[in-house]
XYZ file of C-alpha atoms in Angstrom:
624
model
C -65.074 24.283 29.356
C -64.325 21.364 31.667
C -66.971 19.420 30.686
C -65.903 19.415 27.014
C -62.864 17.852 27.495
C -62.788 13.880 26.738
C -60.009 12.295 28.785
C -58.780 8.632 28.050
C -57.260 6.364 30.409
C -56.627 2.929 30.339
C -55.939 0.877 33.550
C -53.283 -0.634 34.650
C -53.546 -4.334 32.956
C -54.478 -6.973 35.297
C -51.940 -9.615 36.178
C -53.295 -13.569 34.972
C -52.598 -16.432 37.704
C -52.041 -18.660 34.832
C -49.356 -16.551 33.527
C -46.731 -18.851 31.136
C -44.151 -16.464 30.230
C -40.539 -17.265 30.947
C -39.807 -14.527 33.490
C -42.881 -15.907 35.393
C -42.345 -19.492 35.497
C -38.438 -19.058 36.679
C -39.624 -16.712 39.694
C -42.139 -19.511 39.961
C -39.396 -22.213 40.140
C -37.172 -20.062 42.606
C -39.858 -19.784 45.269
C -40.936 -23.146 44.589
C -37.392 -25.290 44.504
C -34.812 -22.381 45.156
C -32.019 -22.736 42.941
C -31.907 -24.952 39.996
C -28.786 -26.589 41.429
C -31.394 -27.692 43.768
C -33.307 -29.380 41.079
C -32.393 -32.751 40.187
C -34.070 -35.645 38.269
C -33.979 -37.997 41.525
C -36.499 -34.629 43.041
C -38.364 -34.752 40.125
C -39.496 -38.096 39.978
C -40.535 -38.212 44.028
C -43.097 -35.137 43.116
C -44.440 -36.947 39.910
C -45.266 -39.986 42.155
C -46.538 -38.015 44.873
C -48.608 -35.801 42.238
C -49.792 -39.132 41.297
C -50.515 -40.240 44.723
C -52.691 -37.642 45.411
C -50.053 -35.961 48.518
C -50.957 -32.284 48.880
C -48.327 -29.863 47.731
C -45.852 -28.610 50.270
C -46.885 -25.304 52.475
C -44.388 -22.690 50.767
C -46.042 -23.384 47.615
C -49.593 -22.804 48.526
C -48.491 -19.106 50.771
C -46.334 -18.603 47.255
C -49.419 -18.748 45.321
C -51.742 -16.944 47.937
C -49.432 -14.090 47.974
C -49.665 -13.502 43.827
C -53.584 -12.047 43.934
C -52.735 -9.731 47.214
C -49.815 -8.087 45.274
C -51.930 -7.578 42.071
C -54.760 -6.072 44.118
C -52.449 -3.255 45.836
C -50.092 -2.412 42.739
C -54.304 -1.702 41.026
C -55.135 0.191 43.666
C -52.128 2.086 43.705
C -53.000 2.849 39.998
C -56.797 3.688 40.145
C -55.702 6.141 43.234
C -53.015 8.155 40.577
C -55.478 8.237 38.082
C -57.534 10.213 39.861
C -54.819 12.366 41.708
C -54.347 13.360 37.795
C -57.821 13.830 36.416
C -57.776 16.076 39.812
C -54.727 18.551 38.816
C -55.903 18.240 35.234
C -59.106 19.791 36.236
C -57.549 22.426 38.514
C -55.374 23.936 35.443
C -58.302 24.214 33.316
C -60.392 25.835 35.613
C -57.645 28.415 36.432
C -56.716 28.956 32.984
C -60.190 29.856 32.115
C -60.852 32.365 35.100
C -57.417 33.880 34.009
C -59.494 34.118 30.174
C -62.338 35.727 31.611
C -61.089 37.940 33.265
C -58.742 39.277 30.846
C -61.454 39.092 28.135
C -63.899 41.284 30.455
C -61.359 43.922 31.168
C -60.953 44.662 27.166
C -64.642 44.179 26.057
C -64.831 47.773 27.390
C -62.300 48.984 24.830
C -62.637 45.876 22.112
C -65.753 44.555 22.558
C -66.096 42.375 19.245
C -62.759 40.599 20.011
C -63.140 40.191 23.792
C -66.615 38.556 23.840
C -64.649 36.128 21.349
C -62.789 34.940 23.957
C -65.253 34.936 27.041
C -67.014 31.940 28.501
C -71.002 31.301 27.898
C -71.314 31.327 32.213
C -69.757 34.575 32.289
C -71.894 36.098 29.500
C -75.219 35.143 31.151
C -74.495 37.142 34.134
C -72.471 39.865 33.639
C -73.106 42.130 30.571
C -69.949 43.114 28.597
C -67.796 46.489 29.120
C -69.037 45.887 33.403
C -64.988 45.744 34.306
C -62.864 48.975 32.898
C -59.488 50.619 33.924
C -58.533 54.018 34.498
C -54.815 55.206 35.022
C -54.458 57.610 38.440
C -52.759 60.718 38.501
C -48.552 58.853 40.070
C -47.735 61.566 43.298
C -45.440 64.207 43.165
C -41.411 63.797 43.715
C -39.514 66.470 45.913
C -37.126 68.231 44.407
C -34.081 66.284 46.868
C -35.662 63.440 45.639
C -35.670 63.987 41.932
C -31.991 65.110 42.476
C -30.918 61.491 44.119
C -32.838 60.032 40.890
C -30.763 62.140 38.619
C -27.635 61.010 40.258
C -28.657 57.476 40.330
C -29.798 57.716 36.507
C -26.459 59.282 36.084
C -24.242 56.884 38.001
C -26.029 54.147 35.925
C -25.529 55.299 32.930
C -21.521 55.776 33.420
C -21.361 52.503 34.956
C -23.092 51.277 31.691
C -21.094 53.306 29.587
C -17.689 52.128 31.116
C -18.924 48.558 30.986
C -19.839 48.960 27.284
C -16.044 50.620 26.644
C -14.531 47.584 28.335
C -16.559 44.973 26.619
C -15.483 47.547 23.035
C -11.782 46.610 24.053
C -11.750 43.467 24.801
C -13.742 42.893 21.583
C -11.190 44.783 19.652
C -8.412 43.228 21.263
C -10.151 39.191 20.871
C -10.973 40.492 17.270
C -7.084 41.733 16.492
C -5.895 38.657 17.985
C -8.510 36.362 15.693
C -7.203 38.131 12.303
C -3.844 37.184 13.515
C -4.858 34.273 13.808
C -6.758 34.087 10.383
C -4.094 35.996 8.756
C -1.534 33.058 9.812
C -4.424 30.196 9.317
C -4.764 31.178 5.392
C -1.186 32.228 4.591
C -0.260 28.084 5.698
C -2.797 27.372 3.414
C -1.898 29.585 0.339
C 1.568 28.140 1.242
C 0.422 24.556 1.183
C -1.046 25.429 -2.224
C 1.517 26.942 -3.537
C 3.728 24.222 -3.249
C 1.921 22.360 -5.455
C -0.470 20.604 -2.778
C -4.618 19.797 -3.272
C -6.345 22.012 -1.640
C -10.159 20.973 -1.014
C -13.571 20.737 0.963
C -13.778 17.650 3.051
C -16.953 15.363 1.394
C -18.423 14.984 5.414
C -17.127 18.826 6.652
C -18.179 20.700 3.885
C -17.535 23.513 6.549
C -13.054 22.564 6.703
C -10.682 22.294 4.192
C -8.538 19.148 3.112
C -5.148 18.204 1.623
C -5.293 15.576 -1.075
C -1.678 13.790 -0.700
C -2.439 10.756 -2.341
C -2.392 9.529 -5.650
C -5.855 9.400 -8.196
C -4.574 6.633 -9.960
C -4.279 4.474 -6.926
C -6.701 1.768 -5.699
C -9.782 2.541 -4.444
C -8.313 1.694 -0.999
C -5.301 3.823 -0.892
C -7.138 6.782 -2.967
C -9.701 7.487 -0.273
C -7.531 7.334 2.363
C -5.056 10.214 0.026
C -7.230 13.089 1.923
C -6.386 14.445 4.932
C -8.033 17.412 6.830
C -6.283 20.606 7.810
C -6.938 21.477 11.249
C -6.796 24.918 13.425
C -4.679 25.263 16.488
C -5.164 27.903 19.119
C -2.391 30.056 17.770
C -3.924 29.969 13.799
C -1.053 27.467 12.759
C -2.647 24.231 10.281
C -1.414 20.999 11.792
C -2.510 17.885 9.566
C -5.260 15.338 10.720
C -4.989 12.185 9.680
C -8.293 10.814 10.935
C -8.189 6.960 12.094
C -4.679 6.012 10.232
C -1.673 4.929 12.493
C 0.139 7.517 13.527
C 3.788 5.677 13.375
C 3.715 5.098 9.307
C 5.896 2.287 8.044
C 8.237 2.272 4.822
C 9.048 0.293 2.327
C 12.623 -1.865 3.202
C 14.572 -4.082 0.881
C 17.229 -6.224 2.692
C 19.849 -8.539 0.969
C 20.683 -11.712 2.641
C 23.936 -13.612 2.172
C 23.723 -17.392 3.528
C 21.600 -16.404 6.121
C 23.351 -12.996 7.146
C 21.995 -9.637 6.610
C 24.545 -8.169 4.082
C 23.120 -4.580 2.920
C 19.546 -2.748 3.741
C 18.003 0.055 1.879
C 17.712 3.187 3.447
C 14.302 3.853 5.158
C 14.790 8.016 5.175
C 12.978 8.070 8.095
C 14.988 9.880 10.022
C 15.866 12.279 7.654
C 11.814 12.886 7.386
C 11.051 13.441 10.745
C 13.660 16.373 11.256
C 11.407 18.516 9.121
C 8.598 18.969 11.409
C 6.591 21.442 9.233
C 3.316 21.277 7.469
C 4.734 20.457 4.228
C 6.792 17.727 6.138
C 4.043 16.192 7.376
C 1.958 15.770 4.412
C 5.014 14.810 2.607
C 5.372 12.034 5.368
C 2.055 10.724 5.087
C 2.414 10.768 1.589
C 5.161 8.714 1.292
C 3.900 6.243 3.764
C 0.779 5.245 1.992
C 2.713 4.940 -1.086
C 4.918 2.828 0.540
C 1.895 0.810 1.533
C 0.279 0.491 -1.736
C 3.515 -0.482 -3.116
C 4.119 -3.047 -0.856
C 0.538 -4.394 -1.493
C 0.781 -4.299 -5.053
C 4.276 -6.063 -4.895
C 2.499 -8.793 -2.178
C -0.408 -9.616 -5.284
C 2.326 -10.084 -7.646
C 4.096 -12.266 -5.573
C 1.555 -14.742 -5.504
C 1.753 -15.719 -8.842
C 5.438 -16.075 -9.168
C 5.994 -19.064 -6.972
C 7.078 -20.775 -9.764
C 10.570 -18.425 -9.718
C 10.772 -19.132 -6.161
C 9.161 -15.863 -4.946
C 8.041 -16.852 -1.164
C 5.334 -14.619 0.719
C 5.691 -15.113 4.108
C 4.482 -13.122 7.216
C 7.631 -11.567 7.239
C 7.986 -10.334 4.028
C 8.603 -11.106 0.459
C 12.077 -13.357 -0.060
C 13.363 -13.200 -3.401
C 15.901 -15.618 -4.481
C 19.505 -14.595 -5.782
C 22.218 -16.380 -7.342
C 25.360 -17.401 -5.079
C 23.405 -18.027 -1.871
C 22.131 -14.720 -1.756
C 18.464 -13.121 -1.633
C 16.208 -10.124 -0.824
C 13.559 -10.058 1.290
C 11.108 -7.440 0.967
C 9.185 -5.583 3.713
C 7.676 -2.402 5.716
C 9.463 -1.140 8.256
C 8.766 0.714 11.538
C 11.042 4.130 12.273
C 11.857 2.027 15.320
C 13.362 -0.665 13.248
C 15.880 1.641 11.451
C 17.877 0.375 8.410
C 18.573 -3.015 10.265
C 21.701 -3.096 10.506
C 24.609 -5.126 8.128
C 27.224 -7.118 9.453
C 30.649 -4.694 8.302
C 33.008 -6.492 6.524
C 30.212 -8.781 4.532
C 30.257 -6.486 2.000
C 33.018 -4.346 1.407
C 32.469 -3.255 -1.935
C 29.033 -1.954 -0.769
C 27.568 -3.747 -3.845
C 24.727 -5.327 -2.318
C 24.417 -1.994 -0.357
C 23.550 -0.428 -4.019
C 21.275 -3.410 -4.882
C 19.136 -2.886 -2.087
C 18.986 0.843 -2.846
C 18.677 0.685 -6.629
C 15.677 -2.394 -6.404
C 13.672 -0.158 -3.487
C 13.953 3.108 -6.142
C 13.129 0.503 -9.253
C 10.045 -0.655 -7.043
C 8.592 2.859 -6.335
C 9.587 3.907 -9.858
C 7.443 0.955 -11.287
C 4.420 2.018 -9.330
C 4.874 5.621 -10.760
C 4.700 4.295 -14.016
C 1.743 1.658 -13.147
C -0.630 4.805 -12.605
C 0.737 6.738 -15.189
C -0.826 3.739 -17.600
C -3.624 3.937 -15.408
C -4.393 7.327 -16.530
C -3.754 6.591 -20.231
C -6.071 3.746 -19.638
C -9.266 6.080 -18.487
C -8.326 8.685 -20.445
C -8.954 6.835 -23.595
C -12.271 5.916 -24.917
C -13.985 3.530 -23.016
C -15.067 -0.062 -24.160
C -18.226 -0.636 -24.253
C -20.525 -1.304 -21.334
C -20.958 -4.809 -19.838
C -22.318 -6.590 -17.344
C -19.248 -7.575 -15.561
C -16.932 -5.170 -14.202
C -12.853 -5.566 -15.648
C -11.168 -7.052 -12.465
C -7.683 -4.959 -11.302
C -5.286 -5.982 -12.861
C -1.924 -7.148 -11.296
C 0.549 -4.608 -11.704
C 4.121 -5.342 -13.098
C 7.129 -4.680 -10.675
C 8.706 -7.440 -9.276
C 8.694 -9.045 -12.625
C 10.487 -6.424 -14.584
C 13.018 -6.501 -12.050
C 13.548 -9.979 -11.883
C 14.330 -9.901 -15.460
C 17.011 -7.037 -15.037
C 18.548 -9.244 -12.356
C 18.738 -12.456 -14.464
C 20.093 -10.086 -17.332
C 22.110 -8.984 -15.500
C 23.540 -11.973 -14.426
C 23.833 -13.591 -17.672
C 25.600 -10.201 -18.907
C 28.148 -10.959 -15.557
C 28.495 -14.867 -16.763
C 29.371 -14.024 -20.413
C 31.745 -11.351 -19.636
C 33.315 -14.112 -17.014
C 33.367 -15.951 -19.531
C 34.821 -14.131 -22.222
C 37.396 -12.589 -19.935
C 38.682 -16.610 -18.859
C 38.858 -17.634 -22.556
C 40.746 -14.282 -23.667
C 43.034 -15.250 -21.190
C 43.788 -18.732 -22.000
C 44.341 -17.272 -25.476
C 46.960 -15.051 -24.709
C 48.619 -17.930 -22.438
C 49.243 -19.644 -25.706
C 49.820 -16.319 -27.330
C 46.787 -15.618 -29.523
C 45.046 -12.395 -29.811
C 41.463 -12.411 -29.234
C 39.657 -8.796 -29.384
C 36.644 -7.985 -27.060
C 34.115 -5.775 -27.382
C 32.005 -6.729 -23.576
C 28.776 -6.579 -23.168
C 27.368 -3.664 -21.933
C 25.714 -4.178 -18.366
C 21.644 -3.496 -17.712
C 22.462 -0.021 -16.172
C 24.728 1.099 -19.222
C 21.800 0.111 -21.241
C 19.256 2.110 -19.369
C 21.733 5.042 -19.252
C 21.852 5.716 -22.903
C 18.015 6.022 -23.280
C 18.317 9.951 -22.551
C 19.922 9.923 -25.878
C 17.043 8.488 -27.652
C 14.383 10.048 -25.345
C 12.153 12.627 -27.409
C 11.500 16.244 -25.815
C 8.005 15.618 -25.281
C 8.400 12.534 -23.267
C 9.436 12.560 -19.542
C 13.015 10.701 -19.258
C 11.656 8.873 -16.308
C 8.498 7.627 -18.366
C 10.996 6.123 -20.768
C 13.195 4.285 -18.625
C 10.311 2.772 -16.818
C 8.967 1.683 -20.054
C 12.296 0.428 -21.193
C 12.351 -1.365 -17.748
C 9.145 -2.877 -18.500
C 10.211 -4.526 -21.955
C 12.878 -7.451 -22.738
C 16.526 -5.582 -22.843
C 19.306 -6.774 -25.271
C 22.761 -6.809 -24.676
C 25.528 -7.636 -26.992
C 29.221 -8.219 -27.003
C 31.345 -8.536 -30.217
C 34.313 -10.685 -30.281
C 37.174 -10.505 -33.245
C 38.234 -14.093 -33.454
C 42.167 -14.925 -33.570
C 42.539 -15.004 -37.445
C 41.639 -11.308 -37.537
C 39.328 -12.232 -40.284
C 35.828 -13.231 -38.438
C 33.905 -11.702 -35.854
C 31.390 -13.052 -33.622
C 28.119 -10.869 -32.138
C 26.572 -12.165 -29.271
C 23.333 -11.036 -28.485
C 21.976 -11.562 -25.243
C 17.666 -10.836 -24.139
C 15.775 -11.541 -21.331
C 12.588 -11.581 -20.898
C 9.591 -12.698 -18.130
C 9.833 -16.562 -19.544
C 13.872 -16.609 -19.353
C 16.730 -15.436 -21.346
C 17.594 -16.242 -25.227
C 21.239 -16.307 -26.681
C 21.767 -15.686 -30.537
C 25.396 -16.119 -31.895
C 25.615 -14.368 -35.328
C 28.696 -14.948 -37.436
C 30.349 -12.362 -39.984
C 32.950 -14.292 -41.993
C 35.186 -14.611 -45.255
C 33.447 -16.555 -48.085
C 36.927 -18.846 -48.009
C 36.477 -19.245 -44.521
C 35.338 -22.461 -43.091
C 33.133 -20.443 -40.817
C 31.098 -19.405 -43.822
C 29.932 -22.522 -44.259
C 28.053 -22.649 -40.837
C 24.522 -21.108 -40.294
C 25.273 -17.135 -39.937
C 22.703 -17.151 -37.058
C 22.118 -19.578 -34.096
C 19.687 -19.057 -31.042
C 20.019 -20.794 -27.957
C 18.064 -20.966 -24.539
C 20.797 -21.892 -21.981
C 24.372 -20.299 -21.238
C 25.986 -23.827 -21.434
C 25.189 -24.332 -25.220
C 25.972 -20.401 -25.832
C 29.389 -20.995 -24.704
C 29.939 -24.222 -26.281
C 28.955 -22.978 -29.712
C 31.693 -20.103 -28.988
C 34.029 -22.413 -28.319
C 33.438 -24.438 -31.169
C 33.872 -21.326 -33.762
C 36.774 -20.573 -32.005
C 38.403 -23.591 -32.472
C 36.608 -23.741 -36.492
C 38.398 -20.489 -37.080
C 42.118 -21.737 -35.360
C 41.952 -24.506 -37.406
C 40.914 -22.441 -40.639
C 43.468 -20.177 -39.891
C 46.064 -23.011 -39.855
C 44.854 -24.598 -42.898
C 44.868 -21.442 -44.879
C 48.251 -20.043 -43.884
C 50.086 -23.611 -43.906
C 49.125 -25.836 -47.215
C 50.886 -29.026 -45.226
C 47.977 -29.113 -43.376
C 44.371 -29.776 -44.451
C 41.121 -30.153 -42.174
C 40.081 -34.066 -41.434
C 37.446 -33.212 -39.249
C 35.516 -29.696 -38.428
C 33.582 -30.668 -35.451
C 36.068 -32.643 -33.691
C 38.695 -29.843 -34.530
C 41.007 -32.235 -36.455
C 44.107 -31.324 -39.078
C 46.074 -33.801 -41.102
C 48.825 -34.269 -42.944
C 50.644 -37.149 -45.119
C 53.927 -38.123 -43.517
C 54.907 -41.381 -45.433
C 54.253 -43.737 -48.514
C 52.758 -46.077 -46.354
C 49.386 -44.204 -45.615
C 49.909 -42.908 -42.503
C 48.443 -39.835 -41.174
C 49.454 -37.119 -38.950
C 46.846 -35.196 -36.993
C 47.161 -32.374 -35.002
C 44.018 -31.727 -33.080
C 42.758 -29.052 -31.111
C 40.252 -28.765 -27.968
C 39.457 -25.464 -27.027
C 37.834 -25.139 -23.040
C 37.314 -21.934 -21.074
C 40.231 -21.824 -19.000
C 41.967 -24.590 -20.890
C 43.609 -25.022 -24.928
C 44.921 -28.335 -25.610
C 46.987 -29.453 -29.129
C 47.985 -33.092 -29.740
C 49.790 -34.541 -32.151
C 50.354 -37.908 -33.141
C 50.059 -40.614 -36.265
C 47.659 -42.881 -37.292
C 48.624 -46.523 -39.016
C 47.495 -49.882 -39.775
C 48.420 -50.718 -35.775
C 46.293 -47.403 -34.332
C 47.292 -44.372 -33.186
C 50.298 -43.296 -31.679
C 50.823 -39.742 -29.403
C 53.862 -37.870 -30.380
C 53.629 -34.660 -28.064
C 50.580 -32.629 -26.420
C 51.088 -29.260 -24.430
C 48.078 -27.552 -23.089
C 47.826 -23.237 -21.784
C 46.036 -22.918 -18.718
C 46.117 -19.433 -16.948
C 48.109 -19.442 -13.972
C 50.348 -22.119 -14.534
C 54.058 -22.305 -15.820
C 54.677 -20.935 -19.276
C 54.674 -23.105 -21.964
C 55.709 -22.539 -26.067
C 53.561 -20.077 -27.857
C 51.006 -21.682 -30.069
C 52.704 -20.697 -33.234
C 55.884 -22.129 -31.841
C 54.339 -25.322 -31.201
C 52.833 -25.608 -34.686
C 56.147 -24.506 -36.348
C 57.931 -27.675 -34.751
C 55.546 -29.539 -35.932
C 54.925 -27.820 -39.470
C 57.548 -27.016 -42.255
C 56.134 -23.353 -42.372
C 55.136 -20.757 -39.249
C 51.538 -20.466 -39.134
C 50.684 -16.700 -38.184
C-alpha cells in the first residue's frame, strides 16, 4: 500500500542574489551605510566618483554579500533534511496502519470470510491462506465462595453509593428546577405586566431568541423609530431590567428658559427628578421614552429653526433663542438631570408669568409633535400617490411656528386691550361713557373649543389643530353716543397679524357714511382709525343733539357755528389721543383765527369740567 501513495512536495524556493524588493534593498542599505541618517548627498557623490574611478568597494560590503549564498545554502538544507524526516513518519503510519488491517482482517476471515478478504492486503494473501488465525474463548477460573462474598459486598456498596449519589443529584435538580420556575414565574408575570399596561411587547429582529419593548413612536423618523425598541433582559433573581443597547445612559430633556435683559427669569420644569424616584420597569421604559421624544422634538424644532431666521429665530450651539417683546426671549434646549431646572433669579418675576410661559410653550412643543405624527398616520393611511422616481423629501414639521403666532396674538390681543383700557379712561376723565366688550386672550380662545369639539374627535386633536390655524380675536366697543358700535377683529397668522374695524351705525349717523369694513396690517393705523370714529361719532353726537352746531370738517374733527353778521365763524374742534382728549374753541375772521378757551382730560392729572359742561358754556343747549 505504500507504494501507491503519490506524495507532493515542493522545496523550499531558492533565494535570488539580485533580489529588488523593498525589504531587501533596505537590509541591503543598513549593512552597507548603517542608518540613513548616515546617508547624505555629500556621501553619495564621493561613491559615484569613485564608482567611476574604478576604486574597489569597501570590505564590509564584499563579506555582506559573501555571507547572502552561505545563509541560503543552510536554511535549504535545513528544508530538504525535514522533508525527509516527514516522508519518514508518513511512511511509518502507513505501514502500521496496514499491519493493524491485516491482522484484524485475518482474525475474522475465519468467521466472515467474504468481508475479511475485502479488507486484506495482496502480500498477505499470497502467503497465508484465509481462516489460518481463529479465536476461541477459555473456560474464566473458579471464585471461592469468601471471594464471591467480598464481590457481593463491593457490588453492593457500589450500587448504594450510586444510588445515594443519584438521590442527591434528584434534589438538587428539584431544588435548581423549583428555584428556575420561580424565577420564570416572576420573569413572565413582569412581562404580562409590562403588557398589560399598554406596552409593545415583541421579538428582537437580531435575537429572535429575547423579547423587546417598543417605547417609541411609529410615526417618528426613521432615526428615532429604530432606536423606539429596547430589549428586556433577565437578572439572576427572574426580575426584567430594560437594555438599552448603545444609547447614553444619562438621557437629556427638553428645557425652555425665558430670559429677561440678559437674566434668567423662569425655566420649565425638566421632571427629572420626579422620574427617577420610580425606579421600576414601567419607570424605566417610561424614562427612555420620554427622552427620545424629547430628542426628536428638539431635532424637529432645530430644522424648523433654520428657516425662520427671518423672525429672528437664532440656532446656536447652545440652543434655540427666540425673540420676545420687552427685552425678553426664550431659549430652547436639552438638558442634563445634572443641570436641574436652572435656576431663576427670585424676585424677577413675581407674578410667576414667565414661569407659566416657559411651562405652557415646553407642553405646546410636545403637544405639536403629538399632533405632527398623528397627520403622519393620516398621511400613510390614505391612498398612496402614485409611484415615482424620486422619493417625497420629510417634510419640516410645524411647531415653533404655530407658537410664534399665538405669542404675537397674543401680544397684539395685550396691546389692544392696553389700548382700549387707556382710551376708556381718558373718556371717563372728561366724563363720557364708553362700553367694552375686551378681547378675549389666545388661551380663552383655545378653552372654548371643548364646546365645539364633536364626540368622535379627541379634544387634544382639536386644540392642536386649532393651534395650527390663524386664531381670531375680537373686542366690541359701544361708542359714547350709545348709538354705534365698533367690532374689532383681530388674526394672526405665519406672515403677521391683520386688523379689520367693522362699523354698525344709524343711517343718520355720520358714521354711516364711512366704509362699514376696514382692514389694516399694523396696530398704529388700527388705533388711529379707532380714534378717528371716536371722535366722528362725538362730533355726530354733538351735531345731532345741539342744532347750533353743524360739522365743518369730518376728518379734522371740526364743528361750527355763526356768531355774528359779519361772517365770522366759531369752531369748536376736537382731537381725540389715547391717553389724551383735547376741545378748542375759538373764531375765525377776515384777520385769522383767534383761541377763546381749550381744556384737555388726561388720566392722572387734576380734574377738569366734564365734557358736557364744557360744551354747555360754550353752546345755548346741553349736549347729552
Amino acid at each position: 500500500m505504500a507504494g501507491n501513495i503519490s506524495l507532493s512536495m515542493r522545496a523550499w524556493p531558492t533565494v535570488q542574489t539580485e533580489d529588488q524588493s523593498l525589504s531587501f534593498l533596505i537590509a541591503r542599505i543598513n549593512g552597507q551605510k548603517g542608518s540613513f541618517r548616515n546617508v547624505t548627498e555629500q556621501s553619495l557623490e564621493q561613491e559615484v566618483r569613485a564608482l567611476e574611478a574604478g576604486e574597489v568597494p569597501d570590505s564590509d560590503d564584499e563579506q555582506y554579500l559573501d555571507e547572502k549564498p552561505e545563509i541560503t545554502k543552510s536554511r535549504k538544507d535545513e528544508v530538504l533534511v525535514g522533508r525527509d524526516e516527514i516522508l519518514k513518519q508518513i511512511g511509518q503510519a502507513q505501514n502500521d496502519s496496514g499491519q493493524a488491517l491485516d491482522f484484524i482482517s485475518l482474525l475474522l476471515s475465519r468467521h466472515i470470510p467474504k468481508q475479511a478478504e475485502a479488507t486484506i492486503s495482496p502480500y498477505l494473501k499470497q502467503h497465508l491462506p484465509v481462516g489460518t488465525l481463529g479465536v476461541e474463548i477459555m473456560q474464566a477460573p473458579s471464585k471461592s465462595e469468601s471471594r464471591r462474598r467480598d464481590d457481593e459486598l463491593v457490588s453492593t456498596g457500589w450500587k448504594l453509593q450510586s444510588l445515594s449519589a443519584t438521590a442527591d443529584s434528584l434534589l438538587a435538580s428539584a431544588t435548581r428546577l423549583g428555584t428556575e420556575m420561580e424565577q420564570e414565574a416572576k420573569h413572565w408575570e413582569e412581562v404580562l405586566s409590562v403588557q398589560k399596561k399598554g406596552w409593545s411587547i415583541c421579538r428582537l429582529p437580531r435575537e429572535r431568541h429575547n423579547l423587546g419593548v417598543r417605547y417609541g413612536f411609529t410615526e417618528a423618523a426613521a432615526e428615532y423609530r429604530d432606536r423606539g425598541l429596547a430589549a428586556l433582559r433577565r437578572n439572576e433573581d427572574g426580575s426584567i431590567f430594560l437594555d438599552l443597547g448603545l444609547q447614553a445612559p444619562v438621557s437629556r430633556r427638553l428645557r425652555v428658559t425665558v430670559k429677561q435683559r440678559g437674566q434668567i427669569t423662569a425655566s420649565s420644569s425638566i421632571g427629572i427628578a420626579v422620574e427617577n424616584e420610580d425606579q421600576s420597569l414601567e419607570g424605566s421604559i417610561r424614562r427612555a421614552r420620554n427622552a427620545i421624544y424629547d430628542e426628536e422634538l428638539y431635532h424637529e424644532m432645530y430644522r424648523e429653526a433654520r428657516s425662520l431666521a427671518n423672525r429672528g429665530i437664532q440656532c446656536m450651539t447652545e440652543g434655540i433663542k427666540i425673540p420676545l417683546e420687552e427685552e425678553r426671549s426664550l431659549t430652547v434646549d436639552l438638558a442634563e438631570p445634572s443641570m436641574g431646572e436652572n435656576g431663576a433669579i427670585e424676585g424677577i418675576d413675581p407674578y410667576f408669568t414667565d414661569r407659566y410661559l416657559a411651562r405652557a410653550f415646553s407642553l405646546a412643543c410636545k403637544l405639536l409633535l403629538s399632533h405632527a405624527h398623528r397627520q403622519n398616520y393620516n398621511l400613510r393611511t390614505r391612498q398612496p400617490p402614485p409611484l415615482t422616481e424620486r422619493k417625497p423629501p420629510r417634510p419640516v414639521y410645524s411647531i415653533l411656528r404655530p407658537l410664534l403666532a399665538l405669542l404675537q396674538q397674543q401680544s397684539a390681543v395685550n396691546d389692544h386691550s392696553n389700548f382700549l383700557q387707556s382710551v376708556s379712561a381718558t373718556l371717563e376723565k372728561a366724563g363720557l361713557t364708553m362700553v367694552l366688550e375686551p378681547p378675549t386672550g389666545v388661551l380663552g380662545v383655545l378653552g372654548m373649543l371643548h364646546l365645539k369639539t364633536s364626540t368622535d374627535e379627541p379634544l387634544m386633536e382639536t386644540l392642536a389643530a386649532a393651534t395650527c390655524s390663524p386664531l381670531q380675536t375680537r373686542s366690541k366697543i359701544t361708542l359714547p353716543s350709545m348709538s354705534s358700535v365698533l367690532m374689532v377683529y383681530i388674526r394672526t397668522h405665519f406672515q403677521g397679524t391683520d386688523y379689520r374695524v367693522a362699523i354698525e351705525a344709524p343711517p343718520n349717523s355720520s358714521l354711516a357714511q364711512l366704509p362699514q369694513e376696514t382692514s389694516f396690517t399694523s396696530a398704529a393705523e388700527m388705533e388711529n382709525h379707532v380714534l378717528h370714529l371716536l371722535t366722528l361719532d362725538i362730533l355726530s353726537a354733538i351735531s345731532t343733539e345741539n342744532k347750533r352746531w353743524q360739522i365743518l370738517s369730518l376728518h379734522e374733527g371740526q364743528l361750527s357755528t355763526d356768531t355774528s353778521a359779519d361772517g365770522s365763524l366759531e369752531v369748536l374742534s376736537i382731537s381725540l389721543e389715547k391717553s389724551k382728549l383735547l376741545v378748542s374753541c375759538y373764531a375765525t375772521n377776515k384777520d385769522g383765527a383767534v383761541v377763546r378757551s381749550g381744556v384737555s382730560w388726561i388720566p392722572g392729572t387734576q380734574d377738569n369740567p366734564a365734557f358736557r359742561d364744557v360744551v354747555r358754556t360754550i353752546g345755548a343747549e346741553e349736549v347729552f
